[in-house]
DNA sequence: ATAACACTGAACTAAATGGTTCAGTATGTA
DNA sequence: TACATACTGAACCATTTAGTTCAGTGTTAT
């Protein structure tokens, strides 16, 4: 059983902050793909697509492998576990806040606001 | 019941890609805070902290309100629902891929790789 | 052998990011 | 009234980002 050390959340959240890159993940979920096929699908130069894939790769979300002249991209084995855990933990934080009593009280005081 | 239209995932994932901003969310989970107190806690100028808070605010993750001379920051009511949903949906995509038969077969072919 | 294909790397661009300083404005306190 | 506090806005800076073009290199097909 291999151990994956997740790259910092910085890298994966940054990778996910771009719609094209989220689209690439979507696409790779339907099957592996070459750089060229992705570039076609997302209407972008090869070089541009290569950079996006590199961002995903540095984040550990995608793994690539070159055979002959084509580089095939697939979803990384580490998945989105660390990201899901951060989000879930903090989602609970958000909810806990709204249930807190002092929150309700301070809502009641909101008359005197100016912004 | 108020309806929140989530700002695009681009904004929230970008907001979450910075450790300081994730720290701010963490902190606000423990209680509301002024810009000044956050700036102190994260060793940063007021102006710098203001910018971070603005990023979180544009993403809808934080809400602020100025009363007198202090601006109080709290967690936004919309929470992290949209983000959690994206992540969870795609987490399943990742896992489905690894269970797929063609994946296993292609793993067996991995001898002839050059990168 | 030649041509087409898939990628790679360097260089350039415009805009965004994460920070700063400095000079305000508005508010609260003594 | 005078001073301190809390923020705000403009301007600047170095770095990163998202894209491009152009000129390669190596691989496959004819």
PDB file of C-alpha atoms (C1' of nucleotides) in Angstrom:
ATOM      1  CA  UNK A   1       0.000   0.000   0.000  1.00  0.00           C
ATOM      2  CA  UNK A   2       1.592   3.240  -1.195  1.00  0.00           C
ATOM      3  CA  UNK A   3       1.477   6.359   0.940  1.00  0.00           C
ATOM      4  CA  UNK A   4       0.664   9.635  -0.804  1.00  0.00           C
ATOM      5  CA  UNK A   5       1.643  12.855   0.895  1.00  0.00           C
ATOM      6  CA  UNK A   6      -0.840  15.409  -0.376  1.00  0.00           C
ATOM      7  CA  UNK A   7       0.721  18.496  -1.833  1.00  0.00           C
ATOM      8  CA  UNK A   8      -0.417  21.538   0.140  1.00  0.00           C
ATOM      9  CA  UNK A   9      -4.060  22.486  -0.186  1.00  0.00           C
ATOM     10  CA  UNK A  10      -2.830  25.743  -1.707  1.00  0.00           C
ATOM     11  CA  UNK A  11      -1.928  23.924  -4.892  1.00  0.00           C
ATOM     12  CA  UNK A  12      -5.092  21.898  -5.263  1.00  0.00           C
ATOM     13  CA  UNK A  13      -7.520  24.685  -4.418  1.00  0.00           C
ATOM     14  CA  UNK A  14      -5.660  26.973  -6.813  1.00  0.00           C
ATOM     15  CA  UNK A  15      -5.868  24.243  -9.455  1.00  0.00           C
ATOM     16  CA  UNK A  16      -9.614  23.954  -8.887  1.00  0.00           C
ATOM     17  CA  UNK A  17     -10.189  27.693  -9.095  1.00  0.00           C
ATOM     18  CA  UNK A  18     -10.114  27.643 -12.888  1.00  0.00           C
ATOM     19  CA  UNK A  19     -13.173  26.485 -14.827  1.00  0.00           C
ATOM     20  CA  UNK A  20     -11.072  24.993 -17.627  1.00  0.00           C
ATOM     21  CA  UNK A  21      -9.154  22.880 -15.153  1.00  0.00           C
ATOM     22  CA  UNK A  22     -12.334  21.730 -13.429  1.00  0.00           C
ATOM     23  CA  UNK A  23     -13.551  20.816 -16.911  1.00  0.00           C
ATOM     24  CA  UNK A  24     -10.426  18.788 -17.549  1.00  0.00           C
ATOM     25  CA  UNK A  25     -11.026  16.794 -14.373  1.00  0.00           C
ATOM     26  CA  UNK A  26     -14.597  16.266 -15.501  1.00  0.00           C
ATOM     27  CA  UNK A  27     -13.388  15.042 -18.846  1.00  0.00           C
ATOM     28  CA  UNK A  28     -10.770  12.716 -17.399  1.00  0.00           C
ATOM     29  CA  UNK A  29     -13.524  11.225 -15.293  1.00  0.00           C
ATOM     30  CA  UNK A  30     -15.015  10.004 -18.565  1.00  0.00           C
ATOM     31  CA  UNK A  31     -11.749   8.498 -19.735  1.00  0.00           C
ATOM     32  CA  UNK A  32      -8.062   9.218 -20.147  1.00  0.00           C
ATOM     33  CA  UNK A  33      -7.078  11.778 -22.756  1.00  0.00           C
ATOM     34  CA  UNK A  34      -4.093  13.155 -24.621  1.00  0.00           C
ATOM     35  CA  UNK A  35      -2.994  16.768 -24.417  1.00  0.00           C
ATOM     36  CA  UNK A  36      -4.077  17.260 -28.025  1.00  0.00           C
ATOM     37  CA  UNK A  37      -7.587  15.920 -27.492  1.00  0.00           C
ATOM     38  CA  UNK A  38      -8.012  18.125 -24.416  1.00  0.00           C
ATOM     39  CA  UNK A  39      -6.693  21.157 -26.298  1.00  0.00           C
ATOM     40  CA  UNK A  40      -9.267  20.480 -29.023  1.00  0.00           C
ATOM     41  CA  UNK A  41     -12.115  20.023 -26.570  1.00  0.00           C
ATOM     42  CA  UNK A  42     -11.323  23.231 -24.679  1.00  0.00           C
ATOM     43  CA  UNK A  43     -10.400  25.301 -27.757  1.00  0.00           C
ATOM     44  CA  UNK A  44      -6.936  26.183 -26.691  1.00  0.00           C
ATOM     45  CA  UNK A  45      -3.406  25.860 -28.009  1.00  0.00           C
ATOM     46  CA  UNK A  46      -1.443  22.729 -27.169  1.00  0.00           C
ATOM     47  CA  UNK A  47       0.979  24.785 -25.139  1.00  0.00           C
ATOM     48  CA  UNK A  48      -1.825  26.382 -23.184  1.00  0.00           C
ATOM     49  CA  UNK A  49      -3.360  23.017 -22.403  1.00  0.00           C
ATOM     50  CA  UNK A  50      -0.010  21.622 -21.411  1.00  0.00           C
ATOM     51  CA  UNK A  51       0.289  24.331 -18.782  1.00  0.00           C
ATOM     52  CA  UNK A  52      -3.138  23.577 -17.340  1.00  0.00           C
ATOM     53  CA  UNK A  53      -2.294  19.904 -17.125  1.00  0.00           C
ATOM     54  CA  UNK A  54       0.971  20.773 -15.387  1.00  0.00           C
ATOM     55  CA  UNK A  55      -0.917  22.773 -12.779  1.00  0.00           C
ATOM     56  CA  UNK A  56      -3.203  19.810 -12.136  1.00  0.00           C
ATOM     57  CA  UNK A  57      -0.214  17.503 -12.033  1.00  0.00           C
ATOM     58  CA  UNK A  58       1.694  19.610  -9.501  1.00  0.00           C
ATOM     59  CA  UNK A  59      -1.426  19.526  -7.362  1.00  0.00           C
ATOM     60  CA  UNK A  60      -1.435  15.747  -7.624  1.00  0.00           C
ATOM     61  CA  UNK A  61      -4.891  15.697  -9.161  1.00  0.00           C
ATOM     62  CA  UNK A  62      -3.751  14.373 -12.519  1.00  0.00           C
ATOM     63  CA  UNK A  63      -1.013  11.974 -13.531  1.00  0.00           C
ATOM     64  CA  UNK A  64       0.482  11.849 -17.006  1.00  0.00           C
ATOM     65  CA  UNK A  65       2.595   9.382 -18.860  1.00  0.00           C
ATOM     66  CA  UNK A  66       4.204   9.747 -22.243  1.00  0.00           C
ATOM     67  CA  UNK A  67       4.256   6.769 -24.580  1.00  0.00           C
ATOM     68  CA  UNK A  68       5.696   7.347 -28.024  1.00  0.00           C
ATOM     69  CA  UNK A  69       4.698  10.834 -28.992  1.00  0.00           C
ATOM     70  CA  UNK A  70       1.496  11.067 -27.008  1.00  0.00           C
ATOM     71  CA  UNK A  71       1.189  12.066 -23.378  1.00  0.00           C
ATOM     72  CA  UNK A  72      -1.836  10.491 -21.766  1.00  0.00           C
ATOM     73  CA  UNK A  73      -3.501  12.205 -18.809  1.00  0.00           C
ATOM     74  CA  UNK A  74      -5.538  10.446 -16.169  1.00  0.00           C
ATOM     75  CA  UNK A  75      -6.949  11.260 -12.764  1.00  0.00           C
ATOM     76  CA  UNK A  76      -4.420  11.048  -9.947  1.00  0.00           C
ATOM     77  CA  UNK A  77      -4.805   8.249  -7.486  1.00  0.00           C
ATOM     78  CA  UNK A  78      -4.734  10.518  -4.462  1.00  0.00           C
ATOM     79  CA  UNK A  79      -8.121  11.931  -5.442  1.00  0.00           C
ATOM     80  CA  UNK A  80      -9.749  14.776  -3.558  1.00  0.00           C
ATOM     81  CA  UNK A  81      -9.668  13.325  -0.068  1.00  0.00           C
ATOM     82  CA  UNK A  82      -7.682  16.053   1.671  1.00  0.00           C
ATOM     83  CA  UNK A  83      -9.767  18.750   0.009  1.00  0.00           C
ATOM     84  CA  UNK A  84     -13.035  17.051   0.926  1.00  0.00           C
ATOM     85  CA  UNK A  85     -11.867  16.743   4.516  1.00  0.00           C
ATOM     86  CA  UNK A  86     -10.966  20.408   4.821  1.00  0.00           C
ATOM     87  CA  UNK A  87     -14.245  21.482   3.282  1.00  0.00           C
ATOM     88  CA  UNK A  88     -16.334  19.145   5.421  1.00  0.00           C
ATOM     89  CA  UNK A  89     -14.617  20.095   8.652  1.00  0.00           C
ATOM     90  CA  UNK A  90     -15.156  23.754   7.944  1.00  0.00           C
ATOM     91  CA  UNK A  91     -18.659  23.308   6.695  1.00  0.00           C
ATOM     92  CA  UNK A  92     -19.477  22.118  10.187  1.00  0.00           C
ATOM     93  CA  UNK A  93     -17.758  25.181  11.608  1.00  0.00           C
ATOM     94  CA  UNK A  94     -20.011  27.398   9.528  1.00  0.00           C
ATOM     95  CA  UNK A  95     -23.107  25.592  10.664  1.00  0.00           C
ATOM     96  CA  UNK A  96     -22.078  25.560  14.311  1.00  0.00           C
ATOM     97  CA  UNK A  97     -21.720  29.331  14.139  1.00  0.00           C
ATOM     98  CA  UNK A  98     -25.250  29.839  12.912  1.00  0.00           C
ATOM     99  CA  UNK A  99     -26.683  27.696  15.632  1.00  0.00           C
ATOM    100  CA  UNK A 100     -24.771  29.545  18.341  1.00  0.00           C
ATOM    101  CA  UNK A 101     -26.860  31.578  20.750  1.00  0.00           C
ATOM    102  CA  UNK A 102     -24.700  34.696  20.651  1.00  0.00           C
ATOM    103  CA  UNK A 103     -25.186  34.732  16.909  1.00  0.00           C
ATOM    104  CA  UNK A 104     -28.934  34.915  17.299  1.00  0.00           C
ATOM    105  CA  UNK A 105     -28.619  37.653  19.868  1.00  0.00           C
ATOM    106  CA  UNK A 106     -26.290  39.686  17.690  1.00  0.00           C
ATOM    107  CA  UNK A 107     -28.670  39.328  14.761  1.00  0.00           C
ATOM    108  CA  UNK A 108     -31.283  40.984  16.968  1.00  0.00           C
ATOM    109  CA  UNK A 109     -28.953  43.927  17.523  1.00  0.00           C
ATOM    110  CA  UNK A 110     -28.440  44.552  13.787  1.00  0.00           C
ATOM    111  CA  UNK A 111     -30.521  47.716  13.744  1.00  0.00           C
ATOM    112  CA  UNK A 112     -27.661  50.206  14.162  1.00  0.00           C
ATOM    113  CA  UNK A 113     -25.648  49.147  11.111  1.00  0.00           C
ATOM    114  CA  UNK A 114     -24.176  51.529   8.521  1.00  0.00           C
ATOM    115  CA  UNK A 115     -22.576  49.300   5.899  1.00  0.00           C
TER     116      UNK A 115
ATOM    117  CA  UNK B   1     -36.251  31.581   3.444  1.00  0.00           C
ATOM    118  CA  UNK B   2     -33.618  33.595   1.595  1.00  0.00           C
ATOM    119  CA  UNK B   3     -32.090  32.281  -1.602  1.00  0.00           C
ATOM    120  CA  UNK B   4     -28.334  32.626  -2.019  1.00  0.00           C
ATOM    121  CA  UNK B   5     -26.889  32.428  -5.505  1.00  0.00           C
ATOM    122  CA  UNK B   6     -23.383  31.116  -5.020  1.00  0.00           C
ATOM    123  CA  UNK B   7     -20.692  33.180  -6.636  1.00  0.00           C
ATOM    124  CA  UNK B   8     -18.807  31.069  -9.160  1.00  0.00           C
ATOM    125  CA  UNK B   9     -16.653  28.292  -7.747  1.00  0.00           C
ATOM    126  CA  UNK B  10     -13.710  30.120  -9.289  1.00  0.00           C
ATOM    127  CA  UNK B  11     -13.936  32.748  -6.588  1.00  0.00           C
ATOM    128  CA  UNK B  12     -14.314  30.445  -3.623  1.00  0.00           C
ATOM    129  CA  UNK B  13     -11.664  27.952  -4.626  1.00  0.00           C
ATOM    130  CA  UNK B  14      -9.290  30.832  -5.334  1.00  0.00           C
ATOM    131  CA  UNK B  15     -10.143  32.268  -1.923  1.00  0.00           C
ATOM    132  CA  UNK B  16      -9.384  28.911  -0.297  1.00  0.00           C
ATOM    133  CA  UNK B  17      -6.068  28.517  -2.092  1.00  0.00           C
ATOM    134  CA  UNK B  18      -4.313  30.819   0.361  1.00  0.00           C
ATOM    135  CA  UNK B  19      -3.271  29.521   3.781  1.00  0.00           C
ATOM    136  CA  UNK B  20      -3.837  32.888   5.448  1.00  0.00           C
ATOM    137  CA  UNK B  21      -7.399  33.008   4.163  1.00  0.00           C
ATOM    138  CA  UNK B  22      -8.086  29.439   5.261  1.00  0.00           C
ATOM    139  CA  UNK B  23      -6.719  30.526   8.644  1.00  0.00           C
ATOM    140  CA  UNK B  24      -9.107  33.462   8.736  1.00  0.00           C
ATOM    141  CA  UNK B  25     -12.045  31.126   8.147  1.00  0.00           C
ATOM    142  CA  UNK B  26     -10.722  28.913  10.919  1.00  0.00           C
ATOM    143  CA  UNK B  27     -10.494  31.897  13.215  1.00  0.00           C
ATOM    144  CA  UNK B  28     -13.966  33.191  12.388  1.00  0.00           C
ATOM    145  CA  UNK B  29     -15.243  29.734  13.245  1.00  0.00           C
ATOM    146  CA  UNK B  30     -14.146  30.499  16.788  1.00  0.00           C
ATOM    147  CA  UNK B  31     -15.911  33.855  16.850  1.00  0.00           C
ATOM    148  CA  UNK B  32     -16.376  37.054  14.910  1.00  0.00           C
ATOM    149  CA  UNK B  33     -13.390  39.363  14.611  1.00  0.00           C
ATOM    150  CA  UNK B  34     -12.399  42.859  13.552  1.00  0.00           C
ATOM    151  CA  UNK B  35      -9.951  43.558  10.754  1.00  0.00           C
ATOM    152  CA  UNK B  36      -7.439  44.804  13.320  1.00  0.00           C
ATOM    153  CA  UNK B  37      -7.583  41.669  15.464  1.00  0.00           C
ATOM    154  CA  UNK B  38      -7.154  39.489  12.388  1.00  0.00           C
ATOM    155  CA  UNK B  39      -4.247  41.611  11.180  1.00  0.00           C
ATOM    156  CA  UNK B  40      -2.592  41.153  14.591  1.00  0.00           C
ATOM    157  CA  UNK B  41      -3.192  37.420  14.663  1.00  0.00           C
ATOM    158  CA  UNK B  42      -1.780  36.894  11.170  1.00  0.00           C
ATOM    159  CA  UNK B  43       1.059  39.411  11.483  1.00  0.00           C
ATOM    160  CA  UNK B  44       0.087  41.560   8.595  1.00  0.00           C
ATOM    161  CA  UNK B  45      -0.725  45.185   7.908  1.00  0.00           C
ATOM    162  CA  UNK B  46      -4.325  46.324   8.261  1.00  0.00           C
ATOM    163  CA  UNK B  47      -4.459  47.040   4.553  1.00  0.00           C
ATOM    164  CA  UNK B  48      -3.162  43.593   3.728  1.00  0.00           C
ATOM    165  CA  UNK B  49      -5.733  41.944   5.947  1.00  0.00           C
ATOM    166  CA  UNK B  50      -8.469  44.079   4.494  1.00  0.00           C
ATOM    167  CA  UNK B  51      -7.646  42.716   1.060  1.00  0.00           C
ATOM    168  CA  UNK B  52      -7.797  39.116   2.246  1.00  0.00           C
ATOM    169  CA  UNK B  53     -11.156  39.744   3.857  1.00  0.00           C
ATOM    170  CA  UNK B  54     -12.391  41.328   0.640  1.00  0.00           C
ATOM    171  CA  UNK B  55     -11.400  38.242  -1.311  1.00  0.00           C
ATOM    172  CA  UNK B  56     -13.337  36.065   1.130  1.00  0.00           C
ATOM    173  CA  UNK B  57     -16.256  38.451   0.975  1.00  0.00           C
ATOM    174  CA  UNK B  58     -16.411  38.459  -2.821  1.00  0.00           C
ATOM    175  CA  UNK B  59     -16.460  34.680  -2.650  1.00  0.00           C
ATOM    176  CA  UNK B  60     -19.377  34.887  -0.251  1.00  0.00           C
ATOM    177  CA  UNK B  61     -17.509  33.009   2.451  1.00  0.00           C
ATOM    178  CA  UNK B  62     -17.362  35.935   4.852  1.00  0.00           C
ATOM    179  CA  UNK B  63     -19.733  38.776   5.587  1.00  0.00           C
ATOM    180  CA  UNK B  64     -18.666  42.039   7.175  1.00  0.00           C
ATOM    181  CA  UNK B  65     -20.477  44.867   8.802  1.00  0.00           C
ATOM    182  CA  UNK B  66     -19.110  48.163  10.003  1.00  0.00           C
ATOM    183  CA  UNK B  67     -20.422  49.612  13.241  1.00  0.00           C
ATOM    184  CA  UNK B  68     -18.793  52.798  14.421  1.00  0.00           C
ATOM    185  CA  UNK B  69     -15.172  52.536  13.456  1.00  0.00           C
ATOM    186  CA  UNK B  70     -14.825  48.779  13.602  1.00  0.00           C
ATOM    187  CA  UNK B  71     -15.671  46.375  10.835  1.00  0.00           C
ATOM    188  CA  UNK B  72     -16.691  43.002  12.163  1.00  0.00           C
ATOM    189  CA  UNK B  73     -16.164  39.894  10.064  1.00  0.00           C
ATOM    190  CA  UNK B  74     -18.168  36.708  10.382  1.00  0.00           C
ATOM    191  CA  UNK B  75     -18.671  33.533   8.395  1.00  0.00           C
ATOM    192  CA  UNK B  76     -21.046  33.922   5.467  1.00  0.00           C
ATOM    193  CA  UNK B  77     -24.365  32.186   5.727  1.00  0.00           C
ATOM    194  CA  UNK B  78     -24.028  30.432   2.401  1.00  0.00           C
ATOM    195  CA  UNK B  79     -21.276  28.265   3.839  1.00  0.00           C
ATOM    196  CA  UNK B  80     -19.336  25.808   1.733  1.00  0.00           C
ATOM    197  CA  UNK B  81     -22.229  23.836   0.296  1.00  0.00           C
ATOM    198  CA  UNK B  82     -21.533  24.371  -3.408  1.00  0.00           C
ATOM    199  CA  UNK B  83     -17.847  23.627  -2.919  1.00  0.00           C
ATOM    200  CA  UNK B  84     -18.559  20.469  -0.926  1.00  0.00           C
ATOM    201  CA  UNK B  85     -20.934  19.316  -3.634  1.00  0.00           C
ATOM    202  CA  UNK B  86     -18.433  19.801  -6.424  1.00  0.00           C
ATOM    203  CA  UNK B  87     -15.707  18.046  -4.484  1.00  0.00           C
ATOM    204  CA  UNK B  88     -17.923  15.127  -3.471  1.00  0.00           C
ATOM    205  CA  UNK B  89     -19.304  14.593  -6.957  1.00  0.00           C
ATOM    206  CA  UNK B  90     -15.829  14.517  -8.390  1.00  0.00           C
ATOM    207  CA  UNK B  91     -14.396  12.428  -5.623  1.00  0.00           C
ATOM    208  CA  UNK B  92     -16.774   9.739  -6.784  1.00  0.00           C
ATOM    209  CA  UNK B  93     -15.574  10.236 -10.341  1.00  0.00           C
ATOM    210  CA  UNK B  94     -12.001   9.625  -9.225  1.00  0.00           C
ATOM    211  CA  UNK B  95     -12.971   6.470  -7.370  1.00  0.00           C
ATOM    212  CA  UNK B  96     -15.118   5.143 -10.205  1.00  0.00           C
ATOM    213  CA  UNK B  97     -12.133   5.474 -12.499  1.00  0.00           C
ATOM    214  CA  UNK B  98      -9.908   3.364 -10.288  1.00  0.00           C
ATOM    215  CA  UNK B  99     -12.473   0.623 -10.069  1.00  0.00           C
ATOM    216  CA  UNK B 100     -12.932   0.507 -13.838  1.00  0.00           C
ATOM    217  CA  UNK B 101     -11.730  -2.632 -15.563  1.00  0.00           C
ATOM    218  CA  UNK B 102      -9.856  -0.903 -18.358  1.00  0.00           C
ATOM    219  CA  UNK B 103      -7.887   0.943 -15.702  1.00  0.00           C
ATOM    220  CA  UNK B 104      -6.678  -2.310 -14.209  1.00  0.00           C
ATOM    221  CA  UNK B 105      -5.777  -3.624 -17.622  1.00  0.00           C
ATOM    222  CA  UNK B 106      -3.871  -0.483 -18.549  1.00  0.00           C
ATOM    223  CA  UNK B 107      -1.976  -0.669 -15.255  1.00  0.00           C
ATOM    224  CA  UNK B 108      -0.781  -4.108 -16.363  1.00  0.00           C
ATOM    225  CA  UNK B 109       0.560  -2.588 -19.563  1.00  0.00           C
ATOM    226  CA  UNK B 110       2.657   0.037 -17.752  1.00  0.00           C
ATOM    227  CA  UNK B 111       5.952  -1.660 -18.543  1.00  0.00           C
ATOM    228  CA  UNK B 112       6.797   0.276 -21.708  1.00  0.00           C
ATOM    229  CA  UNK B 113       6.688   3.788 -20.222  1.00  0.00           C
ATOM    230  CA  UNK B 114       9.327   6.496 -20.780  1.00  0.00           C
ATOM    231  CA  UNK B 115       8.270   9.355 -18.536  1.00  0.00           C
TER     232      UNK B 115
ATOM    233  C1'  DA C   1      13.370   9.472 -47.035  1.00  0.00           C
ATOM    234  C1'  DT C   2       9.730  12.603 -46.344  1.00  0.00           C
ATOM    235  C1'  DA C   3       5.958  14.367 -44.281  1.00  0.00           C
ATOM    236  C1'  DA C   4       2.707  14.760 -40.690  1.00  0.00           C
ATOM    237  C1'  DC C   5       1.879  14.520 -35.841  1.00  0.00           C
ATOM    238  C1'  DA C   6       2.290  15.302 -30.731  1.00  0.00           C
ATOM    239  C1'  DC C   7       4.532  17.475 -27.821  1.00  0.00           C
ATOM    240  C1'  DT C   8       8.094  20.781 -25.625  1.00  0.00           C
ATOM    241  C1'  DG C   9      10.510  25.062 -24.334  1.00  0.00           C
ATOM    242  C1'  DA C  10      11.564  29.836 -24.611  1.00  0.00           C
ATOM    243  C1'  DA C  11       9.907  34.252 -24.888  1.00  0.00           C
ATOM    244  C1'  DC C  12       6.433  37.531 -24.648  1.00  0.00           C
ATOM    245  C1'  DT C  13       2.021  39.741 -23.020  1.00  0.00           C
ATOM    246  C1'  DA C  14      -1.767  41.541 -20.088  1.00  0.00           C
ATOM    247  C1'  DA C  15      -3.851  41.070 -15.976  1.00  0.00           C
ATOM    248  C1'  DA C  16      -4.252  39.398 -11.200  1.00  0.00           C
ATOM    249  C1'  DT C  17      -2.178  38.440  -6.530  1.00  0.00           C
ATOM    250  C1'  DG C  18      -0.200  39.308  -2.138  1.00  0.00           C
ATOM    251  C1'  DG C  19       2.049  42.242  -0.045  1.00  0.00           C
ATOM    252  C1'  DT C  20       3.779  46.986   1.286  1.00  0.00           C
ATOM    253  C1'  DT C  21       3.737  52.344   2.548  1.00  0.00           C
ATOM    254  C1'  DC C  22       1.683  56.639   3.068  1.00  0.00           C
ATOM    255  C1'  DA C  23      -1.833  59.838   3.498  1.00  0.00           C
ATOM    256  C1'  DG C  24      -6.298  60.363   4.442  1.00  0.00           C
ATOM    257  C1'  DT C  25     -11.352  60.047   6.990  1.00  0.00           C
ATOM    258  C1'  DA C  26     -14.361  58.987  10.600  1.00  0.00           C
ATOM    259  C1'  DT C  27     -15.119  57.682  15.369  1.00  0.00           C
ATOM    260  C1'  DG C  28     -14.369  57.302  20.224  1.00  0.00           C
ATOM    261  C1'  DT C  29     -11.919  58.913  24.534  1.00  0.00           C
ATOM    262  C1'  DA C  30      -9.755  61.975  27.950  1.00  0.00           C
TER     263       DA C  30
ATOM    264  C1'  DT D   1     -10.537  70.326  21.885  1.00  0.00           C
ATOM    265  C1'  DA D   2      -7.019  67.144  21.097  1.00  0.00           C
ATOM    266  C1'  DC D   3      -5.357  62.543  20.630  1.00  0.00           C
ATOM    267  C1'  DA D   4      -5.650  57.786  19.592  1.00  0.00           C
ATOM    268  C1'  DT D   5      -7.955  54.145  17.106  1.00  0.00           C
ATOM    269  C1'  DA D   6      -9.865  51.650  13.078  1.00  0.00           C
ATOM    270  C1'  DC D   7     -10.312  51.595   8.899  1.00  0.00           C
ATOM    271  C1'  DT D   8      -9.897  53.116   3.754  1.00  0.00           C
ATOM    272  C1'  DG D   9      -7.853  54.229  -0.746  1.00  0.00           C
ATOM    273  C1'  DA D  10      -4.215  55.147  -3.906  1.00  0.00           C
ATOM    274  C1'  DA D  11       0.038  53.884  -5.473  1.00  0.00           C
ATOM    275  C1'  DC D  12       3.677  50.944  -5.934  1.00  0.00           C
ATOM    276  C1'  DC D  13       6.239  46.426  -6.320  1.00  0.00           C
ATOM    277  C1'  DA D  14       7.615  41.601  -7.383  1.00  0.00           C
ATOM    278  C1'  DT D  15       5.675  37.410  -8.686  1.00  0.00           C
ATOM    279  C1'  DT D  16       2.378  34.400 -10.736  1.00  0.00           C
ATOM    280  C1'  DT D  17      -1.142  33.249 -14.123  1.00  0.00           C
ATOM    281  C1'  DA D  18      -3.339  32.310 -18.379  1.00  0.00           C
ATOM    282  C1'  DG D  19      -2.776  32.735 -22.476  1.00  0.00           C
ATOM    283  C1'  DT D  20      -0.201  33.372 -26.991  1.00  0.00           C
ATOM    284  C1'  DT D  21       3.489  32.530 -30.945  1.00  0.00           C
ATOM    285  C1'  DC D  22       7.367  30.459 -32.834  1.00  0.00           C
ATOM    286  C1'  DA D  23      10.917  27.336 -33.360  1.00  0.00           C
ATOM    287  C1'  DG D  24      12.373  23.239 -32.175  1.00  0.00           C
ATOM    288  C1'  DT D  25      12.628  17.565 -31.052  1.00  0.00           C
ATOM    289  C1'  DG D  26      11.267  13.054 -31.396  1.00  0.00           C
ATOM    290  C1'  DT D  27       7.746   9.500 -33.336  1.00  0.00           C
ATOM    291  C1'  DT D  28       4.823   7.401 -36.651  1.00  0.00           C
ATOM    292  C1'  DA D  29       3.005   6.744 -41.204  1.00  0.00           C
ATOM    293  C1'  DT D  30       3.624   6.699 -46.368  1.00  0.00           C
TER     294       DT D  30
END
